[in-house]
Tab-separated table of C-alpha atoms in Angstrom:
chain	number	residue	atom	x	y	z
A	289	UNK	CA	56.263	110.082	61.349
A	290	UNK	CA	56.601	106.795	62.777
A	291	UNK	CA	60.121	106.846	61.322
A	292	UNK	CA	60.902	110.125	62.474
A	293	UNK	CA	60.402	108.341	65.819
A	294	UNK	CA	62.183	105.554	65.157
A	295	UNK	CA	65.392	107.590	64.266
A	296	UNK	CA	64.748	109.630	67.059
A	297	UNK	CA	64.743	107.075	69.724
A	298	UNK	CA	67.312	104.608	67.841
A	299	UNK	CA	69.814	108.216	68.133
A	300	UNK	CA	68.961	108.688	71.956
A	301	UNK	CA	70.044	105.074	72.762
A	302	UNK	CA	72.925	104.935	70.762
A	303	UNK	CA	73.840	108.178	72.590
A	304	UNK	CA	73.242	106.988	75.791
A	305	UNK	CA	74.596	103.692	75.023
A	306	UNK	CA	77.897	105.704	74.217
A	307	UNK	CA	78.406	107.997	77.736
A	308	UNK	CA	77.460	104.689	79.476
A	309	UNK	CA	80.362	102.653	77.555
A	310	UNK	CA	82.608	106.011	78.470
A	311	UNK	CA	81.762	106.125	81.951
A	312	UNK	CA	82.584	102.286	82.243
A	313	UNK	CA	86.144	103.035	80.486
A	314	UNK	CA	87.000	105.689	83.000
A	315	UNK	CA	85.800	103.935	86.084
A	316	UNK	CA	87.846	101.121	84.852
A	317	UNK	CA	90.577	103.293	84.118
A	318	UNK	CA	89.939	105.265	87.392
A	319	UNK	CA	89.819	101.693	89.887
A	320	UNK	CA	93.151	100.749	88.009
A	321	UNK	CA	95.275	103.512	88.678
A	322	UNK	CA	93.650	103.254	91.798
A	323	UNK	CA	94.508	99.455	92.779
A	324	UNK	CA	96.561	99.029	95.377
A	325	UNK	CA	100.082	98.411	95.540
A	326	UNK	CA	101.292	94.842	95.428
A	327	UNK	CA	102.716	93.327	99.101
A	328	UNK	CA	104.625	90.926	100.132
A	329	UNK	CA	105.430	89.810	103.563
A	330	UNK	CA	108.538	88.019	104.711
A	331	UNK	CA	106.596	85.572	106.779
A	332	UNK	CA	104.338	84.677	104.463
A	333	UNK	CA	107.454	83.732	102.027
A	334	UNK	CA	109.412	81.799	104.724
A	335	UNK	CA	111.235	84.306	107.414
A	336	UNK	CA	110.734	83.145	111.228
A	337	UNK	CA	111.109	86.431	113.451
A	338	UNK	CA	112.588	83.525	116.178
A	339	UNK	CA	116.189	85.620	116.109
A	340	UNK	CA	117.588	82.029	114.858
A	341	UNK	CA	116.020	80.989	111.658
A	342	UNK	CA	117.941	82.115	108.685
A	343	UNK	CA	115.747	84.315	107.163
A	344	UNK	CA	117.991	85.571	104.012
A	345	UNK	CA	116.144	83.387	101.181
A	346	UNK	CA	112.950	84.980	102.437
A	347	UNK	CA	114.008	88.147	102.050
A	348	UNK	CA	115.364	87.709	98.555
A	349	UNK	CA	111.971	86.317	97.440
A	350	UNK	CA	110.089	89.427	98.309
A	351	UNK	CA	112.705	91.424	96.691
A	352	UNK	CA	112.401	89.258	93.810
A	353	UNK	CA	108.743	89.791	93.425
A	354	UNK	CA	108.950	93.195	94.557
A	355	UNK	CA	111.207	94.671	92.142
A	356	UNK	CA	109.284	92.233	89.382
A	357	UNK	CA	106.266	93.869	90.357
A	358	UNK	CA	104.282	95.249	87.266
A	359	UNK	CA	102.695	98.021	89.385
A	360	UNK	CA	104.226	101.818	89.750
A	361	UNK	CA	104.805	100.783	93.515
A	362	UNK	CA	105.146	97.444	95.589
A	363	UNK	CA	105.820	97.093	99.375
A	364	UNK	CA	107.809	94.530	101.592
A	365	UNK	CA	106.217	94.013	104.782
A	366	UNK	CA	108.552	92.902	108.186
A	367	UNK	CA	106.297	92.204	110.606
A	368	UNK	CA	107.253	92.598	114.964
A	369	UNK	CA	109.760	89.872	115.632
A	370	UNK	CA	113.749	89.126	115.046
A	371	UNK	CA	114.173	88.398	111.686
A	372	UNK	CA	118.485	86.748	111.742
A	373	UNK	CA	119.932	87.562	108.084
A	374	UNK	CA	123.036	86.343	106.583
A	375	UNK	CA	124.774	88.564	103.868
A	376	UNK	CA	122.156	90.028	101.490
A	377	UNK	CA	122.157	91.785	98.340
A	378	UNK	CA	119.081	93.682	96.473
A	379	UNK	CA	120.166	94.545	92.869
A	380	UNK	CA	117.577	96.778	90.705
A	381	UNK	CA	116.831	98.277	88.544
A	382	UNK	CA	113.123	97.158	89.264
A	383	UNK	CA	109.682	97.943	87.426
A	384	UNK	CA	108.767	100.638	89.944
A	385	UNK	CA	108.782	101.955	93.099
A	386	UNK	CA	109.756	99.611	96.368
A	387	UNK	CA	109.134	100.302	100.173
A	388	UNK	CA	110.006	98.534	102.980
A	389	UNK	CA	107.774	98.668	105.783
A	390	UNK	CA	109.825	97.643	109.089
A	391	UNK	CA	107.929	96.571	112.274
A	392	UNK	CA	110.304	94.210	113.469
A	393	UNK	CA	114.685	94.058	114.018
A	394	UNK	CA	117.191	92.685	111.443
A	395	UNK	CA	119.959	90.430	112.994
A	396	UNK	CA	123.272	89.713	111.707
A	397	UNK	CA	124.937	86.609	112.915
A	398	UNK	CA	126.442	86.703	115.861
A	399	UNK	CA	129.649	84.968	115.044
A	400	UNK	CA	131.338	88.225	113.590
A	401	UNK	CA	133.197	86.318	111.167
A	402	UNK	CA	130.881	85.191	109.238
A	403	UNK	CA	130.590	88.848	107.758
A	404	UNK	CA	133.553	90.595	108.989
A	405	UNK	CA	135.676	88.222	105.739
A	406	UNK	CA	132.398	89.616	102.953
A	407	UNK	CA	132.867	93.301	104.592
A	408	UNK	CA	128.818	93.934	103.817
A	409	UNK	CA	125.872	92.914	105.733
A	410	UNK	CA	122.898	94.472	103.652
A	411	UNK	CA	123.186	96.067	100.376
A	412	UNK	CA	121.472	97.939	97.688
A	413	UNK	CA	123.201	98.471	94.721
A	414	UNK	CA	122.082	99.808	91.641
A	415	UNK	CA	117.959	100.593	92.600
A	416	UNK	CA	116.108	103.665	91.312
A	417	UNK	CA	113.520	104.747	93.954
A	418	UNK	CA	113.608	102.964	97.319
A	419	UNK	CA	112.085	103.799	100.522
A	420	UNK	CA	112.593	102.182	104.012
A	421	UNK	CA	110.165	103.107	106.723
A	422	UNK	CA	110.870	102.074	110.586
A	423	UNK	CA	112.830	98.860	111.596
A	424	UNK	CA	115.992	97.925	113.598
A	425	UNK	CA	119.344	96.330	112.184
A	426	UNK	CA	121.057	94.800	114.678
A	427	UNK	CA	124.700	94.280	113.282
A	428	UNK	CA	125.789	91.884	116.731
A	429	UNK	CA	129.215	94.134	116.291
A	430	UNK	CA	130.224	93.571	120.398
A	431	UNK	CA	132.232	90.255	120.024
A	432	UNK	CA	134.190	91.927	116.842
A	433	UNK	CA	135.101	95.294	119.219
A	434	UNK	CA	135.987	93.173	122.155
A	435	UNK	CA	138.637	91.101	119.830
A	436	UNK	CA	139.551	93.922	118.529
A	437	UNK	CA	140.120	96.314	121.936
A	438	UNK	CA	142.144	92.451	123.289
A	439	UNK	CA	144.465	93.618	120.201
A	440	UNK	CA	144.091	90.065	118.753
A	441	UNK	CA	144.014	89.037	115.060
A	442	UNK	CA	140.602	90.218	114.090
A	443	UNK	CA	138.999	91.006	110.553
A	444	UNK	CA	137.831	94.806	110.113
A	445	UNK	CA	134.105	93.446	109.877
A	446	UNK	CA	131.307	94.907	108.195
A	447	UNK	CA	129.262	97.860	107.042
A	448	UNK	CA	126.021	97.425	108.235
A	449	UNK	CA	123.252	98.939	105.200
A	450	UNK	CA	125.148	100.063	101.961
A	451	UNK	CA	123.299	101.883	99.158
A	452	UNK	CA	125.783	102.061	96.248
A	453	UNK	CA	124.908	103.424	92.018
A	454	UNK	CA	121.455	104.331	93.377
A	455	UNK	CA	119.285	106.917	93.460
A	456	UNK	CA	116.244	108.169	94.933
A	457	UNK	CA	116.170	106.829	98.004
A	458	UNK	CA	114.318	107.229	101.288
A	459	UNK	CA	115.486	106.357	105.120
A	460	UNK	CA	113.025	107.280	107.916
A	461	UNK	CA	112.922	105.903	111.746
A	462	UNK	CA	115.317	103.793	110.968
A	463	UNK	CA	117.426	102.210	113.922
A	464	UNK	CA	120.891	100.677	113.747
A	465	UNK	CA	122.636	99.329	116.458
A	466	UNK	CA	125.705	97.930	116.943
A	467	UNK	CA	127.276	97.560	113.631
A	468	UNK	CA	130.613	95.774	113.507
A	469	UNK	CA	132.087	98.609	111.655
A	470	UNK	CA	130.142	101.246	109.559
A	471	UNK	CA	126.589	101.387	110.251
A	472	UNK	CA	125.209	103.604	106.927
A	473	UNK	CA	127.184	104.032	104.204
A	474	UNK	CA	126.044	106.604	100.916
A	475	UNK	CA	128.333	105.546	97.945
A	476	UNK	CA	127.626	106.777	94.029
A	477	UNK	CA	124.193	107.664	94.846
A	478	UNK	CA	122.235	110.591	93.771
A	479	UNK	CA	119.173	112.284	95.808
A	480	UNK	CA	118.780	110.359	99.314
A	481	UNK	CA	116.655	111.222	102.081
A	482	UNK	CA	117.713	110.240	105.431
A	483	UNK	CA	115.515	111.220	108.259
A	484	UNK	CA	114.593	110.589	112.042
A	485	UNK	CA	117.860	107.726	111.561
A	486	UNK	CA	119.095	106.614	114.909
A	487	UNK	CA	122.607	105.066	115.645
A	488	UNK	CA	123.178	103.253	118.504
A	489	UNK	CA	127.002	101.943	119.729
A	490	UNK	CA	129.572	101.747	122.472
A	491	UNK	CA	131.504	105.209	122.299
A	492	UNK	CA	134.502	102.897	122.159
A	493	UNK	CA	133.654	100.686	119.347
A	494	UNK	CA	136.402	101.701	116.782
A	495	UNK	CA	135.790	102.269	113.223
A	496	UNK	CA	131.771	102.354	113.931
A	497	UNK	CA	130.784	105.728	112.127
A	498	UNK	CA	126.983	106.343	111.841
A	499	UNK	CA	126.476	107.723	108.095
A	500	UNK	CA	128.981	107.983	106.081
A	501	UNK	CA	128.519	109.650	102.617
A	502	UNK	CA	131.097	109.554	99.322
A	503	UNK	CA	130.796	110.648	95.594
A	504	UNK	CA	127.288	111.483	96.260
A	505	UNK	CA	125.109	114.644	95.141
A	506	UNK	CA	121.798	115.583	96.612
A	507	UNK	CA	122.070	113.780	100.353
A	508	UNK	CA	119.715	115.329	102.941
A	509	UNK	CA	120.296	114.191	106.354
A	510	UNK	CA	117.814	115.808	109.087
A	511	UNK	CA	116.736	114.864	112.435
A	512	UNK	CA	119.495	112.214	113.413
A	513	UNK	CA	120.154	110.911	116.862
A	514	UNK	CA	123.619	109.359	116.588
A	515	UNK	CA	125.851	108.007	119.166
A	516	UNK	CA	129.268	105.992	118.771
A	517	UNK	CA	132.713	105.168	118.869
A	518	UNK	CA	133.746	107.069	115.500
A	519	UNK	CA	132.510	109.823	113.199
A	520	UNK	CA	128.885	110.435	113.706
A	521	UNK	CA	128.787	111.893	109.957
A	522	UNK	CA	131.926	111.246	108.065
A	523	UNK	CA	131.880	113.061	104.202
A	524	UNK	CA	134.240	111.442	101.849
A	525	UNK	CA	135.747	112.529	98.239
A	526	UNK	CA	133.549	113.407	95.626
A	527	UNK	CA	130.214	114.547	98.192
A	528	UNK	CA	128.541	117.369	96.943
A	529	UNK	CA	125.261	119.296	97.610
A	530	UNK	CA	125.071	117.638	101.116
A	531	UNK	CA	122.628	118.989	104.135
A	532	UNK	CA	122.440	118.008	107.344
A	533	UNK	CA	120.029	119.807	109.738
A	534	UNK	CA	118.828	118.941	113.230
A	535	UNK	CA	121.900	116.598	114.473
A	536	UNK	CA	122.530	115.000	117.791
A	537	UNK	CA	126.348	113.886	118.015
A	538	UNK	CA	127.785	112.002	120.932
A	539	UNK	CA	129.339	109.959	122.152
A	540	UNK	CA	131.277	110.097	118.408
A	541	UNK	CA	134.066	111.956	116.422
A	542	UNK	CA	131.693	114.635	115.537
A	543	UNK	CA	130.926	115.546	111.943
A	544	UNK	CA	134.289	115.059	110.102
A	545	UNK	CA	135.013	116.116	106.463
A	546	UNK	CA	137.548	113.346	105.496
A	547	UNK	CA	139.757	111.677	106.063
A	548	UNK	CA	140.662	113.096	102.298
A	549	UNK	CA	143.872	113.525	100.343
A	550	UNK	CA	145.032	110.159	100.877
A	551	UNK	CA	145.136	109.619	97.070
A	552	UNK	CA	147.138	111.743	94.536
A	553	UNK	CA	143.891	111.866	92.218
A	554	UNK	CA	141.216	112.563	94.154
A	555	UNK	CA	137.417	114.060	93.684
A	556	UNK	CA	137.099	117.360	95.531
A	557	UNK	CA	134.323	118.282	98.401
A	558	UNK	CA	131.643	121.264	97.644
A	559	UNK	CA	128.557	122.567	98.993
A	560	UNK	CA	128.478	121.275	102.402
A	561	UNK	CA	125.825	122.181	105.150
A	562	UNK	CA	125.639	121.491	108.607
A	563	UNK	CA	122.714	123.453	110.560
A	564	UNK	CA	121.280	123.136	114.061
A	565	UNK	CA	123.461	120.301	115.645
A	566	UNK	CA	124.214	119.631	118.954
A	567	UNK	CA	127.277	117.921	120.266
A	568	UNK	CA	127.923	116.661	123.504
A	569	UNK	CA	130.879	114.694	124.719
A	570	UNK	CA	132.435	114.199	121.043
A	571	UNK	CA	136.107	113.782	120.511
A	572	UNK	CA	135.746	116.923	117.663
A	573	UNK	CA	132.710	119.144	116.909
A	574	UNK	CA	133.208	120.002	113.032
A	575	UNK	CA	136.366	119.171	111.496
A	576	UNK	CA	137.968	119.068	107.970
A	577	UNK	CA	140.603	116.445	108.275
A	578	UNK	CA	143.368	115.868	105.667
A	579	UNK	CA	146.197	113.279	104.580
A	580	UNK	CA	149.837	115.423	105.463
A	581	UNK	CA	150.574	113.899	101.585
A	582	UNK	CA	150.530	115.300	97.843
A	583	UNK	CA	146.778	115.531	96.545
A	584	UNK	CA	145.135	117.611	93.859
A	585	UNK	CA	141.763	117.471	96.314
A	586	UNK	CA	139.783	120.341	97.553
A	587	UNK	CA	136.988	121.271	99.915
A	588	UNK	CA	135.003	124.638	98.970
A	589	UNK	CA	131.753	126.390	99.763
A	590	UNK	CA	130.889	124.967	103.614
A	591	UNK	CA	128.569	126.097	105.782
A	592	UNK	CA	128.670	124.956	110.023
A	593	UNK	CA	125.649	127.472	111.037
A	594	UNK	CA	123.707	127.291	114.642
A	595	UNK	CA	125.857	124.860	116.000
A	596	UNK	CA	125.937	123.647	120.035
A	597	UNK	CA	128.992	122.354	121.254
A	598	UNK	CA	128.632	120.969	124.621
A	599	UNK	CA	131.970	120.013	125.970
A	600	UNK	CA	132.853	118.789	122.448
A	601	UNK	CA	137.336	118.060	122.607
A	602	UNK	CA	137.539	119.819	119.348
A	603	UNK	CA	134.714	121.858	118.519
A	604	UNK	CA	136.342	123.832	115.539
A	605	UNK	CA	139.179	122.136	114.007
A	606	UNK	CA	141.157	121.946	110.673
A	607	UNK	CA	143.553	119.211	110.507
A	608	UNK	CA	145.776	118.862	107.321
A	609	UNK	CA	148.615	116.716	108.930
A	610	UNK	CA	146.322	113.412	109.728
A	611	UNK	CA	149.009	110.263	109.433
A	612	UNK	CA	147.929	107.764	111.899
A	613	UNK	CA	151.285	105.764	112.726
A	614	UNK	CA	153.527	108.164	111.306
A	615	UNK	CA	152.972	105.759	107.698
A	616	UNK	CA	152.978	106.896	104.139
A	617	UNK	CA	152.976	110.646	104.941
A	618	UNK	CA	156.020	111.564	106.936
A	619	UNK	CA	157.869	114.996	106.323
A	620	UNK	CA	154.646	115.658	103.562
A	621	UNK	CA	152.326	118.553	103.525
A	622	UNK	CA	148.986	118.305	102.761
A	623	UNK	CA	148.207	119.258	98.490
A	624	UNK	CA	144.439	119.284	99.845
A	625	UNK	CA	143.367	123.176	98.707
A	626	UNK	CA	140.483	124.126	101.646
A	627	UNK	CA	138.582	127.325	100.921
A	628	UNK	CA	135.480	129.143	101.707
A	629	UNK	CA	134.137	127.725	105.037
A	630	UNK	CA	131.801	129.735	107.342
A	631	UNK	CA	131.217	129.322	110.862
A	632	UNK	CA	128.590	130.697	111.818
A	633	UNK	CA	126.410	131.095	115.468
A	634	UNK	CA	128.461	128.899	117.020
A	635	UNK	CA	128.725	128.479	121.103
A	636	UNK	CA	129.134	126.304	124.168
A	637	UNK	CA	131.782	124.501	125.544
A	638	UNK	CA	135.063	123.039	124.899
A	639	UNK	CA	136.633	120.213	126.631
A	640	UNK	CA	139.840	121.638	125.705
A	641	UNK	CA	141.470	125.103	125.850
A	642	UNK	CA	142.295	125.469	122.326
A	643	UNK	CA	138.535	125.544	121.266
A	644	UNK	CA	139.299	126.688	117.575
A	645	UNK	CA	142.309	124.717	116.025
A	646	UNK	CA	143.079	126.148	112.342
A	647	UNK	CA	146.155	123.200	111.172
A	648	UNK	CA	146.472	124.311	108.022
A	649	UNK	CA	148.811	122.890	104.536
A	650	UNK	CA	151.695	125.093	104.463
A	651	UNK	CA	151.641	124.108	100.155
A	652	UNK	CA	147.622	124.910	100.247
A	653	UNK	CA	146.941	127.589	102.831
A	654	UNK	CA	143.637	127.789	104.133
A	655	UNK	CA	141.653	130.423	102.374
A	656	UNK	CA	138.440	132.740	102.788
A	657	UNK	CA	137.984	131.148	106.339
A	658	UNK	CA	134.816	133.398	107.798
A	659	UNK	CA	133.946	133.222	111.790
A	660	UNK	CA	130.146	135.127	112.247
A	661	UNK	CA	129.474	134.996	115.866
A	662	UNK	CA	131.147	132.480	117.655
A	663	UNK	CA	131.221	131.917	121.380
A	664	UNK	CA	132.933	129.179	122.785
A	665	UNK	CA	134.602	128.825	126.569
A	666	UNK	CA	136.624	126.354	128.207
A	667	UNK	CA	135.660	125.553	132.009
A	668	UNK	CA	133.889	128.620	132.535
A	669	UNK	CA	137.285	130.627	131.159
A	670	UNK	CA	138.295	132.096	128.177
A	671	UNK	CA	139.621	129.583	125.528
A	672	UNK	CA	142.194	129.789	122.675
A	673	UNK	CA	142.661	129.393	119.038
A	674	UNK	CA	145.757	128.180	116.847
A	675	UNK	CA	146.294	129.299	113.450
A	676	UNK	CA	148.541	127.980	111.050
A	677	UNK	CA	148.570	128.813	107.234
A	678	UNK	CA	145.190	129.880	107.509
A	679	UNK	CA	143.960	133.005	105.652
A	680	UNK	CA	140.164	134.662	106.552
A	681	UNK	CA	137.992	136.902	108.562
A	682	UNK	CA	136.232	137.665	111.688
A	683	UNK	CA	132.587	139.583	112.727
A	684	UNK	CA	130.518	139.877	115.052
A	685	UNK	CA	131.262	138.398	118.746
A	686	UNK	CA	134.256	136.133	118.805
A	687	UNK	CA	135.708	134.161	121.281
A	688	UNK	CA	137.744	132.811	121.689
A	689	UNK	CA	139.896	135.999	119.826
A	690	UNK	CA	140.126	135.175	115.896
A	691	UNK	CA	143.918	134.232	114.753
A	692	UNK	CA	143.202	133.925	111.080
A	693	UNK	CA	145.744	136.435	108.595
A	694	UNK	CA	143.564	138.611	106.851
């Protein structure tokens, strides 16, 4: 009996000796997946937020231990202050997951030459899963638009953030001002999120476009405030699957497929969406703009739906016969093939009388052109459109009157 006991009670502890070792492996399990993610903060590894310390080597150490990080996630904090960088690159691939946190403004030098000769101020290139929250990059672009408006020997300058080879990426609140050419630049990247992005410049600072995006897939671009001297969205070769919803333009160029067909072998443009934007004051509303020169490119399946135009120059235009300074294209036609391309709810006001401007390739005529409600007037009076080479079809309300061969 007394052994009977002994069992018994020996079997009850080693039970409850075993759910007690089981809940300690899955609280320990449970508190690690739990831990939080590792941080580093620029300050604490060097940066000054004075506006004149060089900051750069601080912000390649928390990169550096960032992107070394063991953890599925790290952050990179910038606390309030001005925080002056010099050219900077961050290279992945890293162990996991890294977000930058932005509180404060990012400076670039303000001698323009300093960065105009590298052509980059701060780059990405080659990171898997990057997110930027908040924060101001000031690209000190003035002194590089003033040489350049005085028509004086001046470099082209520099783009201010580049992602390039990446891939899921994040932008939101983000601020950049004054870039000395490009502010935001999408190249080789797959699945980026750019939201609530703000672009800040002179609406005469040349060459400054706001987000440009090329031989990329999977770019969302929503709730952007942009105002400049050049493109506020500008869609290179080889861009497909791109949205862009809930867009202020202007001062700017408007939303501009191209410049494309400037090479003979070029990637074409597809899938294309531009929804509830608003332009006011632009030089162009939505455009498709072409080299006038040989070019097996294309631009298929686009979408410009519930679109403002508020005396916008341009607010519909298709320009195959782009060649600034009459160079390298004179007496050529466009071999860009453009096809497919709704316009859709589209009204307001044009700064010029021809409101709809259809310049199309006479060797690749514009095809399957579609206008769905579209009501545009030019100082309170009817305005026109010009067709040329363009093939497509009309509904619904349309003015001004459709020109496009059916």
């Amino acid at each position: 009996m007394k052994i009977s006991i002994t069992k018994d009670i020996f079997s009850c502890s080693a039970r409850s000796l075993f759910f007690l070792t089981a809940a300690v492996i899955i609280i320990s399990t449970s508190s690690s997946a739990l831990a939080a993610p590792a941080s580093f903060n620029v300050v604490a590894l060097g940066a000054k937020g004075d506006g004149r310390t060089d900051s750069t080597s601080a912000f390649q150490r928390a990169w550096s231990s960032a992107c070394a990080s063991s953890g599925a996630s790290s952050n990179i904090y910038v606390p309030p202050g001005r925080y002056l960088l010099n050219r900077v690159l961050f290279r992945g691939q890293c162990k996991g997951h890294v977000t930058f946190k932005i509180d404060g403004t990012l400076v670039a030098p303000s001698n323009y030459h300093v960065l105009a000769s590298i052509g980059k101020w701060i780059t990405f290139s080659g990171v898997r899963g990057v997110s930027i929250y908040g924060g101001t990059i000031d690209g000190q672009g003035t002194g590089l638009w003033a040489c350049k408006a005085a028509g004086k020997n001046c470099p082209f300058g520099a783009t201010s953030l580049e992602f390039t080879y990446s891939r899921g990426i994040t932008i939101s609140g983000l601020t950049s001002m004054n870039s000395q050419v490009f502010h935001i630049v999408i190249h080789n990247c797959m699945n980026v999120n750019l939201q609530g992005v703000q672009v800040t410049a002179s609406g005469n600072s040349p060459n400054t476009d706001g987000i440009h995006v090329e031989a990329s897939t999977g770019v969302t671009i929503t709730r952007a405030v942009i105002k400049t001297g050049d493109d506020c969205i500008s869609i290179g070769p080889g861009t497909t699957n791109l949205l862009m919803e809930n867009i202020n333009c202007g001062p700017g160029h408007g939303i501009s497929i191209g410049s494309l067909g400037k090479a003979m072998n070029e990637q074409g443009v597809q899938n294309v969406t531009v929804k509830t934007a608003t332009f006011t004051g632009s030089q162009n509303g939505v455009r498709i703009k072409t080299w006038a020169r040989s070019s097996n490119g294309y631009v298929k399946g686009v979408l410009f739906e519930d679109i403002t135009m508020n005396n916008a120059q341009n607010p519909i235009i298709i320009d195959q016969n782009y060649c600034p300074h009459n160079e390298g294209c004179p007496g050529q036609v466009s071999g860009v093939k453009i096809s497919d391309v709704v316009y859709m709810n589209i009204r307001g006001t044009s700064a010029s009388q021809v409101a709809m401007k259809f310049d199309c390739s006479r060797k690749a005529p514009c095809s399957g052109i579609v206008l769905d409600n579209v009501d545009l007037t030019y100082k309170n009076k009817p305005a026109l459109s010009s067709c040329t080479s363009a093939d497509g079809s009309a509904s619904g309300l349309v003015h001004p009157s459709s020109c496009l061969a059916a």
